[in-house]
Tab-separated table of C-alpha atoms and ligand atoms in Angstrom:
chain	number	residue	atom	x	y	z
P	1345	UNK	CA	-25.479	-4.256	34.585
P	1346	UNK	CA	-24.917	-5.237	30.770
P	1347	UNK	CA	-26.977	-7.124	29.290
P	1348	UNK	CA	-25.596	-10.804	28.781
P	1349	UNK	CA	-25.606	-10.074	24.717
P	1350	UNK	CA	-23.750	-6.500	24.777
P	1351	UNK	CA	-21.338	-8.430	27.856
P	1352	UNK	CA	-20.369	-11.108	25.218
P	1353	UNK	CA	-20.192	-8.713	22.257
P	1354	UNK	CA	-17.578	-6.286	24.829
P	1355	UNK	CA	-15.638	-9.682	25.735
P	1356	UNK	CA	-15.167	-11.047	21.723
P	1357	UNK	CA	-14.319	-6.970	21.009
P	1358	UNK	CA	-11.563	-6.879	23.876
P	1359	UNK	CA	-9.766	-9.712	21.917
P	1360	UNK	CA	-6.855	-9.341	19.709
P	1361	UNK	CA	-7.474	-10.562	15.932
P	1362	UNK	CA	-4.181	-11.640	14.655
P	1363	UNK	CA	-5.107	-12.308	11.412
P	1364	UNK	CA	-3.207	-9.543	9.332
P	1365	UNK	CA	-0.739	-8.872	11.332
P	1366	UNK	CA	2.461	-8.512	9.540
P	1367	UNK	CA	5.323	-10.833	11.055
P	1368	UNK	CA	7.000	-8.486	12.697
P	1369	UNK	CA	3.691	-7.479	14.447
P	1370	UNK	CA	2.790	-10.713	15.189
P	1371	UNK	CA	6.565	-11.075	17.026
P	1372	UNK	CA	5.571	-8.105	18.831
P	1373	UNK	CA	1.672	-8.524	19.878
P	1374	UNK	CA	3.146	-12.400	21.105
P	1375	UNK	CA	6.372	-10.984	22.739
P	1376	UNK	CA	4.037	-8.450	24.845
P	1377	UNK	CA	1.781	-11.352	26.080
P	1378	UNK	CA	5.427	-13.179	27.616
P	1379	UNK	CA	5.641	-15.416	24.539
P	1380	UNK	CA	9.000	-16.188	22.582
P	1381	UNK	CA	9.434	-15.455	18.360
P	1382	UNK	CA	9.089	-19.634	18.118
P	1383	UNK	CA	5.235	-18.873	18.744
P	1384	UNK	CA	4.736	-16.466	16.041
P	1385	UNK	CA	6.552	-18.839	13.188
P	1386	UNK	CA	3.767	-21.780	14.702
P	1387	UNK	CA	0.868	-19.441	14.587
P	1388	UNK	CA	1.871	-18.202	11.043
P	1389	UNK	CA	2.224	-21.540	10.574
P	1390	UNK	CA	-1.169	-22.640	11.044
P	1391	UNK	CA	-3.526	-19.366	9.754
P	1392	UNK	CA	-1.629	-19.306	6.994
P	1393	UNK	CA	-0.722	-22.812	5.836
P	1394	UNK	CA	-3.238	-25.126	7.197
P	1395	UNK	CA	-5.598	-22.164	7.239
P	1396	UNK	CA	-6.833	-23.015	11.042
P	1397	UNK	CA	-9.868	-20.930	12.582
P	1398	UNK	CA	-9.396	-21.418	15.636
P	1399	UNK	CA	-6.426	-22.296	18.430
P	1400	UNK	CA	-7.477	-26.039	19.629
P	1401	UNK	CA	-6.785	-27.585	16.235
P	1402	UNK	CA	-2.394	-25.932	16.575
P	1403	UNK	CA	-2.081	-29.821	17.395
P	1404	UNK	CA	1.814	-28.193	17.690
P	1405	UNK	CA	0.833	-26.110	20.743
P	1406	UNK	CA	-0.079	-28.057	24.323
P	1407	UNK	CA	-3.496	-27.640	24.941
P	1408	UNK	CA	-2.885	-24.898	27.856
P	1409	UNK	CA	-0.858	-22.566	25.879
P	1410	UNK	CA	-4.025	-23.153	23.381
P	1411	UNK	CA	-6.082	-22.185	25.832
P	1412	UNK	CA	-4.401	-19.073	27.218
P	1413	UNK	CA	-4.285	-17.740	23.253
P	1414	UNK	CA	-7.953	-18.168	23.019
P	1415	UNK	CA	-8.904	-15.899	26.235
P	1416	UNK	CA	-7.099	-13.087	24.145
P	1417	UNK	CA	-6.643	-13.488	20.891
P	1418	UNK	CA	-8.751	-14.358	18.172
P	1419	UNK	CA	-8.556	-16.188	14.296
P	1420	UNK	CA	-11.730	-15.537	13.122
P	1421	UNK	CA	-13.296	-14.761	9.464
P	1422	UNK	CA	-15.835	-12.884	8.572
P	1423	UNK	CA	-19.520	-14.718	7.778
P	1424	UNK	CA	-20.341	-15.744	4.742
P	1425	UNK	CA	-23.110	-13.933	4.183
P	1426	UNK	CA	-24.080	-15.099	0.558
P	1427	UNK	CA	-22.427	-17.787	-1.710
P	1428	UNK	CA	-23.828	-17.711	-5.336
P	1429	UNK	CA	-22.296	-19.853	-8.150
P	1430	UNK	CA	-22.591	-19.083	-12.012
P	1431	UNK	CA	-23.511	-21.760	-14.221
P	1432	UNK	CA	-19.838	-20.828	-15.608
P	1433	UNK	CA	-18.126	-21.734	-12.649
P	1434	UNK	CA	-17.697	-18.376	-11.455
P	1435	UNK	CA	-18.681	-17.672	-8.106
P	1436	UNK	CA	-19.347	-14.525	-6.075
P	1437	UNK	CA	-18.889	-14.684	-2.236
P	1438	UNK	CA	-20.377	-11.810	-0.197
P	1439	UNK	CA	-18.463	-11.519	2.894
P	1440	UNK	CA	-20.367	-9.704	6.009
P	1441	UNK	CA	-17.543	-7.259	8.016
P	1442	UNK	CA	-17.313	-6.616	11.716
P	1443	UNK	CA	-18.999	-3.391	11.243
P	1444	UNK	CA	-21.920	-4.556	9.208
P	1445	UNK	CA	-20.648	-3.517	6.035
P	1446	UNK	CA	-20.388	-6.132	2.695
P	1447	UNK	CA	-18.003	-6.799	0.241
P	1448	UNK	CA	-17.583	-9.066	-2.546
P	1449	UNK	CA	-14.831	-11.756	-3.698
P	1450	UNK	CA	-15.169	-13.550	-6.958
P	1451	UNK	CA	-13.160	-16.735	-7.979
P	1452	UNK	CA	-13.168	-16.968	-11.439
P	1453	UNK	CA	-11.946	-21.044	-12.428
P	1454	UNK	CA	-9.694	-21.542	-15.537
P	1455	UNK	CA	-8.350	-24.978	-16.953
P	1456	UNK	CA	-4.972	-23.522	-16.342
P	1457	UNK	CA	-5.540	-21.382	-13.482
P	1458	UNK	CA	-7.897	-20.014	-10.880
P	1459	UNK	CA	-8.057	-16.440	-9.660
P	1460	UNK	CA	-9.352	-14.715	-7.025
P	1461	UNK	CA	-11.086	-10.701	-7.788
P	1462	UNK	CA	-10.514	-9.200	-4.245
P	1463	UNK	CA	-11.285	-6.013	-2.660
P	1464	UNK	CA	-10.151	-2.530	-1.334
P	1465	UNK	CA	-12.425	-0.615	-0.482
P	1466	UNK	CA	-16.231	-0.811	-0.081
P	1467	UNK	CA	-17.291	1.121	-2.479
P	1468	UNK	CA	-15.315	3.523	-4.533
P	1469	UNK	CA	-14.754	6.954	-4.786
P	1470	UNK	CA	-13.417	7.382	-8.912
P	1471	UNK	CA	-16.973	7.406	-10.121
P	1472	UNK	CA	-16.463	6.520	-13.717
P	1473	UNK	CA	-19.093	6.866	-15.570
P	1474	UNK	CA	-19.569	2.819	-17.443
P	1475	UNK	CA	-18.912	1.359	-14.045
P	1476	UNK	CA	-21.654	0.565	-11.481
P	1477	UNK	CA	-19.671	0.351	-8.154
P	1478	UNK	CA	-18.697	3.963	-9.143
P	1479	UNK	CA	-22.465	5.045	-8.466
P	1480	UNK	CA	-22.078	4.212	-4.772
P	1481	UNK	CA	-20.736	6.212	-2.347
P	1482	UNK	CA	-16.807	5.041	-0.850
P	1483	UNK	CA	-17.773	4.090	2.571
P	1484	UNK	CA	-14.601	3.285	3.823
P	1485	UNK	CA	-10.956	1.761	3.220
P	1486	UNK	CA	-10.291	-2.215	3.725
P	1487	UNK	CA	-7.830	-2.674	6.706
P	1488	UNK	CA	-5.080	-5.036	5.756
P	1489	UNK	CA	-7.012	-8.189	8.018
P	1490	UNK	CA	-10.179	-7.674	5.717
P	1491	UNK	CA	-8.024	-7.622	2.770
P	1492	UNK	CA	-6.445	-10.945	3.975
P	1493	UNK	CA	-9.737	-12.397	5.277
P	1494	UNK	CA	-10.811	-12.800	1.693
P	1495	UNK	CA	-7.925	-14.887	1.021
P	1496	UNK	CA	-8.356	-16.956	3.831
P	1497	UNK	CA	-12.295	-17.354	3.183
P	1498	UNK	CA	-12.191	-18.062	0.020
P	1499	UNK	CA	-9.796	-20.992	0.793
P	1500	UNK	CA	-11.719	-22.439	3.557
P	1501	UNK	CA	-14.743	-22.169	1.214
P	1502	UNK	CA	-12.762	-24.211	-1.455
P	1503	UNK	CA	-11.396	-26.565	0.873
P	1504	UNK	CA	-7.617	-26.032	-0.169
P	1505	UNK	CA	-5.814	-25.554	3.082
P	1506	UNK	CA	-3.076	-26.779	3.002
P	1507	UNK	CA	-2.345	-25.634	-0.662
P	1508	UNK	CA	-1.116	-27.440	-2.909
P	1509	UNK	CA	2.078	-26.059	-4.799
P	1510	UNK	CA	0.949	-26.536	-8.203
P	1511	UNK	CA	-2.843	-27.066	-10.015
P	1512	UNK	CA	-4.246	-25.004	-7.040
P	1513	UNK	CA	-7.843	-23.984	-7.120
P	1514	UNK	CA	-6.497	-20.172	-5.937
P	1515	UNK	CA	-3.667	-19.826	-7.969
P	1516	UNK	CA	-3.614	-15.912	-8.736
P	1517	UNK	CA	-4.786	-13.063	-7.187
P	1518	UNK	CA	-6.516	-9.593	-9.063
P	1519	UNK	CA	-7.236	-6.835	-7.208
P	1520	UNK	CA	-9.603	-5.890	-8.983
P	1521	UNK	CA	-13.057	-5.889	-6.984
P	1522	UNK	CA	-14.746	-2.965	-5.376
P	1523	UNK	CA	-12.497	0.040	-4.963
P	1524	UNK	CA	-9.144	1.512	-5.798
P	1525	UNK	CA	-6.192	-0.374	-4.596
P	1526	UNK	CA	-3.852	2.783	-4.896
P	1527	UNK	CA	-6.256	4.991	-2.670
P	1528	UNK	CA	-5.979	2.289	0.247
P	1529	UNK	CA	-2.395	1.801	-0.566
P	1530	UNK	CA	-0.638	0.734	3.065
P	1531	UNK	CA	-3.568	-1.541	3.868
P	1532	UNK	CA	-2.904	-2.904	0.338
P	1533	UNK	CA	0.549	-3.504	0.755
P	1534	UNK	CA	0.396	-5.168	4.247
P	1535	UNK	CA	-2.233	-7.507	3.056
P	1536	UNK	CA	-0.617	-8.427	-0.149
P	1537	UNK	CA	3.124	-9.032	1.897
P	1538	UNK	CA	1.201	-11.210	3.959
P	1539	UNK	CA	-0.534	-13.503	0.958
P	1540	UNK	CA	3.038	-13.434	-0.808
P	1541	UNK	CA	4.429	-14.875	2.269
P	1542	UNK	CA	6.501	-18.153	1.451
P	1543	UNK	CA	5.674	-19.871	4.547
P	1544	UNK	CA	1.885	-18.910	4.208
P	1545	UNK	CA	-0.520	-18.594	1.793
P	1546	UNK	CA	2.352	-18.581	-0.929
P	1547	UNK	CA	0.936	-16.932	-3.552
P	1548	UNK	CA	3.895	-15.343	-5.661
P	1549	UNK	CA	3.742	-11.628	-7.016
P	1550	UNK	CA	4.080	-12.977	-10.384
P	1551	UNK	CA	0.447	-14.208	-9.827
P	1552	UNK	CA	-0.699	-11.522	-8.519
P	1553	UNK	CA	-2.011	-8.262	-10.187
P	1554	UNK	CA	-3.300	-4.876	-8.575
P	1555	UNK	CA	-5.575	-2.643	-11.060
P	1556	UNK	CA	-5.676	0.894	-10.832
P	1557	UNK	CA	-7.473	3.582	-12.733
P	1558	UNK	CA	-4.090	5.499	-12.360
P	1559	UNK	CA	-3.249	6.895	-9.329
P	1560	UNK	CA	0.257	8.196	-10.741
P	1561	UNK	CA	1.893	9.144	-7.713
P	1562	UNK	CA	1.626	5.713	-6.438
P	1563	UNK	CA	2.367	3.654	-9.086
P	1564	UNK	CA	6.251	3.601	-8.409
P	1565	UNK	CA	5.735	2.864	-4.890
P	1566	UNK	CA	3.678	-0.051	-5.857
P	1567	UNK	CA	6.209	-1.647	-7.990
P	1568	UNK	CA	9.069	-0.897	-5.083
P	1569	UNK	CA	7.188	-1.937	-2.271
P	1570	UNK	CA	4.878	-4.675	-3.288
P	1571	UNK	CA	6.179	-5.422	-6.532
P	1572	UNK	CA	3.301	-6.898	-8.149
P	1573	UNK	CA	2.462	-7.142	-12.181
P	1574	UNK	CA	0.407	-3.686	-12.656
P	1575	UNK	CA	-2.862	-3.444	-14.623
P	1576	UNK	CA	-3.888	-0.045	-15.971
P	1577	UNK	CA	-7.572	1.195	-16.671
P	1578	UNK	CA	-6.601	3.247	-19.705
P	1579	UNK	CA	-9.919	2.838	-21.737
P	1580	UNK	CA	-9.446	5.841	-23.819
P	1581	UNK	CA	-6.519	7.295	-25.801
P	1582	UNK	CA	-7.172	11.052	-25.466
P	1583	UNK	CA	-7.592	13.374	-22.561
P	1584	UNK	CA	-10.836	14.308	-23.655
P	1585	UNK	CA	-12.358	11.331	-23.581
P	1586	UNK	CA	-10.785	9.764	-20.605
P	1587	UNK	CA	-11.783	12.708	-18.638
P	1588	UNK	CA	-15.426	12.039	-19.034
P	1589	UNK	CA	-14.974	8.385	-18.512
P	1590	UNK	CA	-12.196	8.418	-16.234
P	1591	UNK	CA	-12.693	11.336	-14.274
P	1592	UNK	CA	-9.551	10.724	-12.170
P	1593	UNK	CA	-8.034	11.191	-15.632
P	1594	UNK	CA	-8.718	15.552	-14.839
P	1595	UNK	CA	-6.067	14.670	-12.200
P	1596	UNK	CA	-3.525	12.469	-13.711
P	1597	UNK	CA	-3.515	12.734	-17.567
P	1598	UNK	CA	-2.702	10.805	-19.924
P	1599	UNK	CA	0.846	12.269	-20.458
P	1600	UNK	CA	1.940	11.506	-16.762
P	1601	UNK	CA	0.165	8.267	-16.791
P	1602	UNK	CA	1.819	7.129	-19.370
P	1603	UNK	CA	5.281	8.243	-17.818
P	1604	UNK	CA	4.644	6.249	-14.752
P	1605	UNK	CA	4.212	3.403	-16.720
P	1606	UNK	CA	6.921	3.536	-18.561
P	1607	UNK	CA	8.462	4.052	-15.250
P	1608	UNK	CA	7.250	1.301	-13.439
P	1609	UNK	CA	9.553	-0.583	-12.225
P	1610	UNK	CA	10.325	-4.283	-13.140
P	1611	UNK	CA	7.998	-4.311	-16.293
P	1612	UNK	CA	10.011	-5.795	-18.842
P	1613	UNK	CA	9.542	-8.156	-21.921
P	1614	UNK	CA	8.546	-10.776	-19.411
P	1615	UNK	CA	6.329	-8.684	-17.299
P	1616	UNK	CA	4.359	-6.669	-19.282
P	1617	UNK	CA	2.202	-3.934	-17.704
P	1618	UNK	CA	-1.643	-4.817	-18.883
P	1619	UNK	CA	-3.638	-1.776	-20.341
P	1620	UNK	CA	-7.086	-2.202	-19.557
P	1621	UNK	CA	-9.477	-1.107	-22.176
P	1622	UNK	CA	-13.361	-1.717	-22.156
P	1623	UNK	CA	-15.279	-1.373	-25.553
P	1624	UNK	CA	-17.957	1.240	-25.339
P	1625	UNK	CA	-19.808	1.573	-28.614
P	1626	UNK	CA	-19.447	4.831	-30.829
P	1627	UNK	CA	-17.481	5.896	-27.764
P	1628	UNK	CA	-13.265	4.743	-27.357
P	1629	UNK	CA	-13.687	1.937	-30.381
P	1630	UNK	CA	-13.002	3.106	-33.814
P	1631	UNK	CA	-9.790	1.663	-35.743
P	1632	UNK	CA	-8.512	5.250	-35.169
P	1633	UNK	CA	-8.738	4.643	-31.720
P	1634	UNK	CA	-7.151	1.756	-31.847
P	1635	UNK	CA	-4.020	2.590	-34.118
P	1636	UNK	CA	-3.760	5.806	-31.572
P	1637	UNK	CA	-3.918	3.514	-28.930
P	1638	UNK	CA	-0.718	1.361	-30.449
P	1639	UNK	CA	0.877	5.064	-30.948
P	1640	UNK	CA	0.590	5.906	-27.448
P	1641	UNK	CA	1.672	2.761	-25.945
P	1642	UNK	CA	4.819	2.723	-28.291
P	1643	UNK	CA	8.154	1.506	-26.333
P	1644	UNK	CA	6.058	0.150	-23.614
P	1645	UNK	CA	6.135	-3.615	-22.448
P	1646	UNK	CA	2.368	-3.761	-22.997
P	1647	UNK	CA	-0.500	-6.397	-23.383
P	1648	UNK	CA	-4.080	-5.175	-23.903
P	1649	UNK	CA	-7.160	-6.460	-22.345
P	1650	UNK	CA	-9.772	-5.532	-24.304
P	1651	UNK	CA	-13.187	-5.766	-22.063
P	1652	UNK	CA	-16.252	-6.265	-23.623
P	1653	UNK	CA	-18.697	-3.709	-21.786
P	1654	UNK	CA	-20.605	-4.959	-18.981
P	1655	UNK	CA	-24.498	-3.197	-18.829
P	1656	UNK	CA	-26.536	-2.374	-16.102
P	1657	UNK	CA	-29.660	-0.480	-15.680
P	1658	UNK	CA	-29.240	3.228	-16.622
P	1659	UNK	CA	-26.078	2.625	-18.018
P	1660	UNK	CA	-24.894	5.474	-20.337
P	1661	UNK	CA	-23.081	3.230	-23.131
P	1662	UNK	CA	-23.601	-0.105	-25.001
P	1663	UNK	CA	-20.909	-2.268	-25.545
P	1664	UNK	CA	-19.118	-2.139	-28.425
P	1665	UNK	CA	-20.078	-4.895	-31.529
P	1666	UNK	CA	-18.000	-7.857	-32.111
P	1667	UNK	CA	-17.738	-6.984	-35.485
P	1668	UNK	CA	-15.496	-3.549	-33.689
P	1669	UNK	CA	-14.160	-5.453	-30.761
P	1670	UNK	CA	-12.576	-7.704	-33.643
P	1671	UNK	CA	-11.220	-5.621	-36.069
P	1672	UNK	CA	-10.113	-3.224	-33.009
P	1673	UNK	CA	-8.249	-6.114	-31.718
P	1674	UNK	CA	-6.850	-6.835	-35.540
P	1675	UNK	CA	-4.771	-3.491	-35.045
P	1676	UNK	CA	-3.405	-3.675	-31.853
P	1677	UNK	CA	-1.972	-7.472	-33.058
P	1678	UNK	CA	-0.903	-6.691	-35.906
P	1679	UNK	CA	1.783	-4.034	-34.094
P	1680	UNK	CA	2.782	-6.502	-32.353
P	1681	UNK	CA	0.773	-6.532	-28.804
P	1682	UNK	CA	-1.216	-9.568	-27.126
P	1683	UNK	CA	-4.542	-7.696	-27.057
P	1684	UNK	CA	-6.756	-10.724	-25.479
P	1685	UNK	CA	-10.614	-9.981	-25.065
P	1686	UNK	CA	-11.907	-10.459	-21.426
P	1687	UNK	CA	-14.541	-13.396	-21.628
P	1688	UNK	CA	-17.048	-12.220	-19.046
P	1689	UNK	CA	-17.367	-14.389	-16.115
P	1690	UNK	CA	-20.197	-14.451	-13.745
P	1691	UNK	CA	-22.658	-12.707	-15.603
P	1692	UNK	CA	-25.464	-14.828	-14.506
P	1693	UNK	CA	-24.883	-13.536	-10.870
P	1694	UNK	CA	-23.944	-10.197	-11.385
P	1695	UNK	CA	-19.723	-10.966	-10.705
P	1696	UNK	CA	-18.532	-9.344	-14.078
P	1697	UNK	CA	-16.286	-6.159	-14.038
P	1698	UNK	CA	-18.536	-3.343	-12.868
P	1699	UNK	CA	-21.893	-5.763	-12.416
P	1700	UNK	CA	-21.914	-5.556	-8.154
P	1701	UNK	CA	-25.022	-4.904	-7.614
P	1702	UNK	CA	-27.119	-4.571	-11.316
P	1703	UNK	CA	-28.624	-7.175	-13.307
P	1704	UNK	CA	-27.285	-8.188	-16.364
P	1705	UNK	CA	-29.118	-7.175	-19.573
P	1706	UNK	CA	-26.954	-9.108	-22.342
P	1707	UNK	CA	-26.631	-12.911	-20.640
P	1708	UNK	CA	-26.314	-14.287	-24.141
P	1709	UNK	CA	-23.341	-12.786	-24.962
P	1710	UNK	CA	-21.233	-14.305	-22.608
P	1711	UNK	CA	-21.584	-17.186	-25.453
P	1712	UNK	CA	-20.700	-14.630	-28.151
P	1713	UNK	CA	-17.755	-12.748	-26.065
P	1714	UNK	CA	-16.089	-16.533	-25.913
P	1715	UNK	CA	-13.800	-15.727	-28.946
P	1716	UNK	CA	-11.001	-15.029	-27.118
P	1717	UNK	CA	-7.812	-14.301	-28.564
P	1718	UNK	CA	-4.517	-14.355	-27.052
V	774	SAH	N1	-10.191	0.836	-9.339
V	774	SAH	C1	-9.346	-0.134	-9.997
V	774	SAH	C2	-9.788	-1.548	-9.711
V	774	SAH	C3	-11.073	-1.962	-10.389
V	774	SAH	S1	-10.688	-3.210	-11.527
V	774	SAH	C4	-9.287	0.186	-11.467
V	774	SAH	O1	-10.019	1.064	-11.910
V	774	SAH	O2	-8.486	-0.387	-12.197
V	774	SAH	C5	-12.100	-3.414	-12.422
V	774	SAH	C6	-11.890	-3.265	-13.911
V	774	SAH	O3	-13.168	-3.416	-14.546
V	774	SAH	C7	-11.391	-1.884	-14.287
V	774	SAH	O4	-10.551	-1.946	-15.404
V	774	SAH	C8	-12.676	-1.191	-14.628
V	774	SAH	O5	-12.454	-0.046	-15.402
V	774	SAH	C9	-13.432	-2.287	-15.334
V	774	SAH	N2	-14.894	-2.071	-15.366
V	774	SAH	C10	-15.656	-1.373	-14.508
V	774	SAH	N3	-16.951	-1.386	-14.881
V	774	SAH	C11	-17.025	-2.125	-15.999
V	774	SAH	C12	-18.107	-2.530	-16.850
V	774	SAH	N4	-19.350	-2.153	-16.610
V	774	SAH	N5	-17.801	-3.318	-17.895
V	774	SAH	C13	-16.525	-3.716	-18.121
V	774	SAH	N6	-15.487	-3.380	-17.360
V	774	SAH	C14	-15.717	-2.578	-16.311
């Protein structure tokens, strides 16, 4: 006999989650329970648009074909396990998985915008050296549902189901939070297909950005296959610095790197590949690192995101001055790039770049990091 706990556990486990499933698979998973294509487009329908959680709201479907999907299949989220809000508006969502492990979304409001920081991986395996995620250990890949789930939670937690088409609160996606996108690729690319879905969540590519610390042999893939705007963690200009701070660097150098960017396909005037840069003091942020930087970007469509350093506890660098961050910014304007400075968000709660799970040591100069330029 099973205990009445473990029996219910089994039961919920036996059913199918549908959330995630490409169309196609969706077509197929409903086709092999007897039900016509006209189903899937009505289930898509409703996960995706009106963002239902569960089968008796599909005020579409007749309550006994609502019943017979809920004795098999399943629409579920994951729990909420923490909700914390900065006093910038930022907010940082830790979302509990199936298997008991955690991952974090952040939405980050704008005036003109709002964007979602989602996930890959839970943890991350690149280990470089200013950020903190990269101290823990990878413990496994996202599947494309988890990837999706974030989406779909972070909606319901907004209350913007059904979007609307313009002035939404979820506007644009990064995927930029724990782990790298390129590692976790297919689950990646399923998710992201799903979210870029007209008839669904609707969120276009154009709006949607995938960061990677330069997985080369990926990067064309990504733009033919998912064809999203590509953000590159560059934050040095020579191999021997990279390699320290990027240690995936000892694996791609710069010299392919920069191939594949120039490479990628669809950047152009109007989609410019962003070239991630954080500002570690005495480290990547003299003026000769920043006219080399120009140099080696030459003949690129580039903008550069320069990322005022983020501490933790332990942390091996300090974040470059202003004073530096300024004049560092001067030089990449003045040949001719956008080189905006990242205003941290989320400080307060630990939801900046590289913050997961350490406490901020330099609140105040979220104030002073405000100067952005564009
Ligand atoms: N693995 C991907 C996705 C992570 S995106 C990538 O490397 O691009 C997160 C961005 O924040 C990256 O550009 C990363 O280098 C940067 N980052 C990490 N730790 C940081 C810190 N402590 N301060 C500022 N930026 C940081």
């Amino acid at each position: 006999m099973t205990a009445p706990s473990a029996h219910m556990s089994a039961v919920t486990g036996t059913k199918i989650n549908l959330v995630g499933l490409s169309r196609e698979e969706l077509e197929a998973e409903l086709k092999s329970f007897g039900l016509p294509a006209f189903r899937a487009r009505q289930l898509w329908h409703w996960m995706y648009h009106r963002g239902a959680t569960s089968f008796d709201v599909m005020t579409t479907i007749a309550r006994d074909m609502q019943a017979k999907l809920a004795e098999r299949y399943t629409i579920g989220r994951p729990e909420m396990s923490r909700a914390q809000q900065s006093i910038d508006g930022t907010a940082k969502w830790l979302l509990k998985l199936a298997d008991g492990n955690e991952i974090e979304s952040v939405h980050i409001p704008e005036e003109d915008r709002g964007t979602l920081c989602v996930s890959s991986q839970v943890g991350c395996t690149l280990t470089c050296k200013f950020c903190h995620t990269g101290t823990q250990r990878l413990v496994r890949n996202l599947t494309a549902p988890e990837i999706v789930q974030q989406v779909l939670v972070a909606r319901d937690k907004l209350g913007e189901w059904p979007a609307p088409p313009d002035g939404r609160l979820i506007s644009n996606i990064v995927m930029m939070g724990m782990g790298e996108p390129l590692y976790n690729f297919d689950e990646v690319s399923k998710a992201l297909k799903i979210v870029m879905d007209g008839e669904g969540i609707a969120i276009s590519k154009r709006r949607i950005t995938l960061s990677t610390a330069g997985v080369v042999p990926m990067m064309k893939r990504c733009g033919e296959e998912i064809g999203v705007n590509l953000a590159v963690s560059l934050h040095a200009v020579t191999d021997e610095i990279r390699d320290v701070i990027v240690p995936l660097n000892k694996k791609y150098p710069l010299a392919e790197l920069i191939a594949a960017c120039r490479a990628y396909p669809g950047a152009n005037n109007a989609r410019r590949i962003t070239f991630e840069y954080v500002m570690l003091k005495g480290i990547n942020d003299s003026p000769a690192d920043a006219r080399a930087l120009v140099k080696l970007l030459r003949g690129i469509p580039a903008k550069i995101n320069l990322i005022p350093f983020n501490a933790w506890p332990g942390a091996p660098y300090e974040c470059s001055s202003d004073e530096a961050i300024q004049v560092f910014g001067d030089i990449v304007n003045a040949a001719g790039y956008a080189s905006p400075v990242r205003t941290p968000r989320g400080r307060d709660i630990l939801a900046a770049c590289g913050q997961l799970k350490s406490l901020s040591e330099k609140k105040k100069r979220s104030e002073r990091d405000a100067v952005a330029a564009s």
